[in-house]
Amino acid sequence: MRQRPPRSNDDMYNNLESGRGGRGGGGRGGNGMSSHEANANIMESQNNDRISELSDQVARLKGLTLDIGNEVTEQNNLLDGMGDSFGNVGDMLTGSLARMGIMLERGGAKHMCYLVAFVVFVMVFLYWLVR
């Protein structure tokens, strides 16, 4: 058996242009473009469409990353403020405990009984509210 040599893409386009590809008039359309030029134009328009879609997606991603960056900045500012607030609360608790220690040293057992009674009353009251 004899095999035919493989045809290149250029041969196929030449066949289309010569009129054997199904078009009359030498493979030229009504506007004088060959099928190769028409295919190139179609591919170019498809590429342009895809490029515009990609640029839209990139613009959306850019907006999203900017929004995320702004949100992170706001959250960092909030956390910094909370850290300062907790530092102030810690200082207040330290001062309160120091004053309570001084009060207990000066007042003796009487103030300690009042404190214990108050704590027990608060616990019973909270238990009654929750129940």
PDB file of C-alpha atoms in Angstrom:
ATOM      1  CA  MET A   1       0.000   0.000   0.000  1.00  0.00           C
ATOM      2  CA  ARG A   2       1.161   3.382  -0.868  1.00  0.00           C
ATOM      3  CA  GLN A   3       0.690   6.148   1.685  1.00  0.00           C
ATOM      4  CA  ARG A   4       0.061   9.742   0.849  1.00  0.00           C
ATOM      5  CA  PRO A   5       2.480  12.264   2.296  1.00  0.00           C
ATOM      6  CA  PRO A   6       1.030  14.277   5.195  1.00  0.00           C
ATOM      7  CA  ARG A   7      -0.356  17.641   4.224  1.00  0.00           C
ATOM      8  CA  SER A   8       0.629  20.730   6.114  1.00  0.00           C
ATOM      9  CA  ASN A   9      -1.756  23.432   7.330  1.00  0.00           C
ATOM     10  CA  ASP A  10      -0.501  25.725   4.572  1.00  0.00           C
ATOM     11  CA  ASP A  11      -1.724  23.205   1.971  1.00  0.00           C
ATOM     12  CA  MET A  12      -5.181  23.169   3.528  1.00  0.00           C
ATOM     13  CA  TYR A  13      -5.395  26.947   3.448  1.00  0.00           C
ATOM     14  CA  ASN A  14      -4.150  27.007  -0.131  1.00  0.00           C
ATOM     15  CA  ASN A  15      -6.868  24.503  -1.070  1.00  0.00           C
ATOM     16  CA  LEU A  16      -9.506  26.680   0.567  1.00  0.00           C
ATOM     17  CA  GLU A  17      -8.219  29.754  -1.234  1.00  0.00           C
ATOM     18  CA  SER A  18      -8.056  28.027  -4.599  1.00  0.00           C
ATOM     19  CA  GLY A  19     -11.763  27.263  -4.516  1.00  0.00           C
ATOM     20  CA  ARG A  20     -11.706  23.590  -3.586  1.00  0.00           C
ATOM     21  CA  GLY A  21     -12.730  24.469  -0.038  1.00  0.00           C
ATOM     22  CA  GLY A  22     -16.353  24.996  -0.886  1.00  0.00           C
ATOM     23  CA  ARG A  23     -16.316  28.712  -1.754  1.00  0.00           C
ATOM     24  CA  GLY A  24     -16.395  30.028  -5.209  1.00  0.00           C
ATOM     25  CA  GLY A  25     -14.396  32.935  -6.440  1.00  0.00           C
ATOM     26  CA  GLY A  26     -10.979  31.759  -5.393  1.00  0.00           C
ATOM     27  CA  GLY A  27     -11.864  31.330  -1.706  1.00  0.00           C
ATOM     28  CA  ARG A  28     -12.622  35.010  -1.213  1.00  0.00           C
ATOM     29  CA  GLY A  29     -15.728  36.214   0.542  1.00  0.00           C
ATOM     30  CA  GLY A  30     -17.802  39.177  -0.425  1.00  0.00           C
ATOM     31  CA  ASN A  31     -15.377  41.569   1.248  1.00  0.00           C
ATOM     32  CA  GLY A  32     -12.247  40.139  -0.394  1.00  0.00           C
ATOM     33  CA  MET A  33     -10.840  38.290   2.669  1.00  0.00           C
ATOM     34  CA  SER A  34      -9.413  34.805   2.420  1.00  0.00           C
ATOM     35  CA  SER A  35     -10.589  32.125   4.798  1.00  0.00           C
ATOM     36  CA  HIS A  36      -7.235  32.299   6.561  1.00  0.00           C
ATOM     37  CA  GLU A  37      -7.716  36.008   7.193  1.00  0.00           C
ATOM     38  CA  ALA A  38     -11.303  35.407   8.313  1.00  0.00           C
ATOM     39  CA  ASN A  39     -10.160  32.736  10.784  1.00  0.00           C
ATOM     40  CA  ALA A  40      -7.449  35.068  12.049  1.00  0.00           C
ATOM     41  CA  ASN A  41     -10.017  37.837  12.535  1.00  0.00           C
ATOM     42  CA  ILE A  42     -12.369  35.494  14.384  1.00  0.00           C
ATOM     43  CA  MET A  43      -9.578  34.302  16.645  1.00  0.00           C
ATOM     44  CA  GLU A  44      -8.481  37.896  17.241  1.00  0.00           C
ATOM     45  CA  SER A  45     -11.996  38.924  18.273  1.00  0.00           C
ATOM     46  CA  GLN A  46     -12.260  35.896  20.578  1.00  0.00           C
ATOM     47  CA  ASN A  47      -8.929  36.803  22.135  1.00  0.00           C
ATOM     48  CA  ASN A  48     -10.067  40.401  22.600  1.00  0.00           C
ATOM     49  CA  ASP A  49     -13.268  39.184  24.295  1.00  0.00           C
ATOM     50  CA  ARG A  50     -11.293  36.955  26.626  1.00  0.00           C
ATOM     51  CA  ILE A  51      -8.848  39.765  27.381  1.00  0.00           C
ATOM     52  CA  SER A  52     -11.714  42.074  28.310  1.00  0.00           C
ATOM     53  CA  GLU A  53     -13.224  39.357  30.535  1.00  0.00           C
ATOM     54  CA  LEU A  54      -9.877  38.860  32.229  1.00  0.00           C
ATOM     55  CA  SER A  55      -9.416  42.587  32.754  1.00  0.00           C
ATOM     56  CA  ASP A  56     -12.880  42.762  34.343  1.00  0.00           C
ATOM     57  CA  GLN A  57     -11.998  39.892  36.657  1.00  0.00           C
ATOM     58  CA  VAL A  58      -8.674  41.499  37.542  1.00  0.00           C
ATOM     59  CA  ALA A  59     -10.476  44.773  38.322  1.00  0.00           C
ATOM     60  CA  ARG A  60     -12.917  42.911  40.601  1.00  0.00           C
ATOM     61  CA  LEU A  61     -10.046  41.122  42.341  1.00  0.00           C
ATOM     62  CA  LYS A  62      -8.212  44.414  42.789  1.00  0.00           C
ATOM     63  CA  GLY A  63     -11.296  45.959  44.386  1.00  0.00           C
ATOM     64  CA  LEU A  64     -11.677  42.934  46.629  1.00  0.00           C
ATOM     65  CA  THR A  65      -8.054  43.063  47.766  1.00  0.00           C
ATOM     66  CA  LEU A  66      -8.363  46.784  48.476  1.00  0.00           C
ATOM     67  CA  ASP A  67     -11.491  46.116  50.550  1.00  0.00           C
ATOM     68  CA  ILE A  68      -9.694  43.338  52.432  1.00  0.00           C
ATOM     69  CA  GLY A  69      -6.748  45.661  53.074  1.00  0.00           C
ATOM     70  CA  ASN A  70      -9.057  48.358  54.436  1.00  0.00           C
ATOM     71  CA  GLU A  71     -10.835  45.827  56.640  1.00  0.00           C
ATOM     72  CA  VAL A  72      -7.528  44.522  58.003  1.00  0.00           C
ATOM     73  CA  THR A  73      -6.417  48.082  58.810  1.00  0.00           C
ATOM     74  CA  GLU A  74      -9.681  48.779  60.636  1.00  0.00           C
ATOM     75  CA  GLN A  75      -9.421  45.501  62.567  1.00  0.00           C
ATOM     76  CA  ASN A  76      -5.825  46.267  63.568  1.00  0.00           C
ATOM     77  CA  ASN A  77      -6.874  49.696  64.841  1.00  0.00           C
ATOM     78  CA  LEU A  78      -9.723  48.107  66.797  1.00  0.00           C
ATOM     79  CA  LEU A  79      -7.396  45.494  68.298  1.00  0.00           C
ATOM     80  CA  ASP A  80      -4.877  48.173  69.266  1.00  0.00           C
ATOM     81  CA  GLY A  81      -7.647  50.102  71.002  1.00  0.00           C
ATOM     82  CA  MET A  82      -8.836  46.970  72.790  1.00  0.00           C
ATOM     83  CA  GLY A  83      -5.286  46.196  73.911  1.00  0.00           C
ATOM     84  CA  ASP A  84      -4.970  49.688  75.386  1.00  0.00           C
ATOM     85  CA  SER A  85      -8.362  49.315  77.109  1.00  0.00           C
ATOM     86  CA  PHE A  86      -7.411  45.969  78.607  1.00  0.00           C
ATOM     87  CA  GLY A  87      -4.141  47.452  79.804  1.00  0.00           C
ATOM     88  CA  ASN A  88      -6.080  50.228  81.544  1.00  0.00           C
ATOM     89  CA  VAL A  89      -8.492  47.716  83.107  1.00  0.00           C
ATOM     90  CA  GLY A  90      -5.548  45.663  84.352  1.00  0.00           C
ATOM     91  CA  ASP A  91      -4.061  48.750  85.952  1.00  0.00           C
ATOM     92  CA  MET A  92      -7.406  49.567  87.588  1.00  0.00           C
ATOM     93  CA  LEU A  93      -7.734  46.011  88.958  1.00  0.00           C
ATOM     94  CA  THR A  94      -4.207  46.110  90.308  1.00  0.00           C
ATOM     95  CA  GLY A  95      -4.943  49.401  92.073  1.00  0.00           C
ATOM     96  CA  SER A  96      -8.256  48.073  93.431  1.00  0.00           C
ATOM     97  CA  LEU A  97      -6.594  44.953  94.813  1.00  0.00           C
ATOM     98  CA  ALA A  98      -3.884  47.054  96.418  1.00  0.00           C
ATOM     99  CA  ARG A  99      -6.480  49.316  98.077  1.00  0.00           C
ATOM    100  CA  MET A 100      -8.479  46.252  99.196  1.00  0.00           C
ATOM    101  CA  GLY A 101      -5.339  44.783 100.753  1.00  0.00           C
ATOM    102  CA  ILE A 102      -4.697  48.042 102.615  1.00  0.00           C
ATOM    103  CA  MET A 103      -8.319  48.147 103.770  1.00  0.00           C
ATOM    104  CA  LEU A 104      -8.147  44.567 105.042  1.00  0.00           C
ATOM    105  CA  GLU A 105      -4.938  45.267 106.910  1.00  0.00           C
ATOM    106  CA  ARG A 106      -6.434  48.316 108.643  1.00  0.00           C
ATOM    107  CA  GLY A 107      -9.986  47.128 109.228  1.00  0.00           C
ATOM    108  CA  GLY A 108      -9.371  43.645 110.466  1.00  0.00           C
ATOM    109  CA  ALA A 109     -11.951  40.856 110.540  1.00  0.00           C
ATOM    110  CA  LYS A 110     -15.017  43.103 110.475  1.00  0.00           C
ATOM    111  CA  HIS A 111     -14.419  44.311 106.902  1.00  0.00           C
ATOM    112  CA  MET A 112     -13.551  40.795 105.752  1.00  0.00           C
ATOM    113  CA  CYS A 113     -16.916  39.500 107.032  1.00  0.00           C
ATOM    114  CA  TYR A 114     -18.739  42.285 105.169  1.00  0.00           C
ATOM    115  CA  LEU A 115     -16.852  41.432 101.994  1.00  0.00           C
ATOM    116  CA  VAL A 116     -17.604  37.703 102.275  1.00  0.00           C
ATOM    117  CA  ALA A 117     -21.288  38.408 103.001  1.00  0.00           C
ATOM    118  CA  PHE A 118     -21.502  40.693  99.985  1.00  0.00           C
ATOM    119  CA  VAL A 119     -19.931  38.104  97.670  1.00  0.00           C
ATOM    120  CA  VAL A 120     -22.273  35.371  98.953  1.00  0.00           C
ATOM    121  CA  PHE A 121     -25.289  37.670  98.485  1.00  0.00           C
ATOM    122  CA  VAL A 122     -24.247  38.459  94.880  1.00  0.00           C
ATOM    123  CA  MET A 123     -23.773  34.768  94.072  1.00  0.00           C
ATOM    124  CA  VAL A 124     -27.184  33.824  95.508  1.00  0.00           C
ATOM    125  CA  PHE A 125     -28.820  36.702  93.648  1.00  0.00           C
ATOM    126  CA  LEU A 126     -27.213  35.645  90.338  1.00  0.00           C
ATOM    127  CA  TYR A 127     -28.262  32.030  90.930  1.00  0.00           C
ATOM    128  CA  TRP A 128     -31.829  33.192  91.567  1.00  0.00           C
ATOM    129  CA  LEU A 129     -31.809  35.253  88.302  1.00  0.00           C
ATOM    130  CA  VAL A 130     -30.468  32.408  86.167  1.00  0.00           C
ATOM    131  CA  ARG A 131     -32.832  29.831  87.603  1.00  0.00           C
TER     132      ARG A 131
END
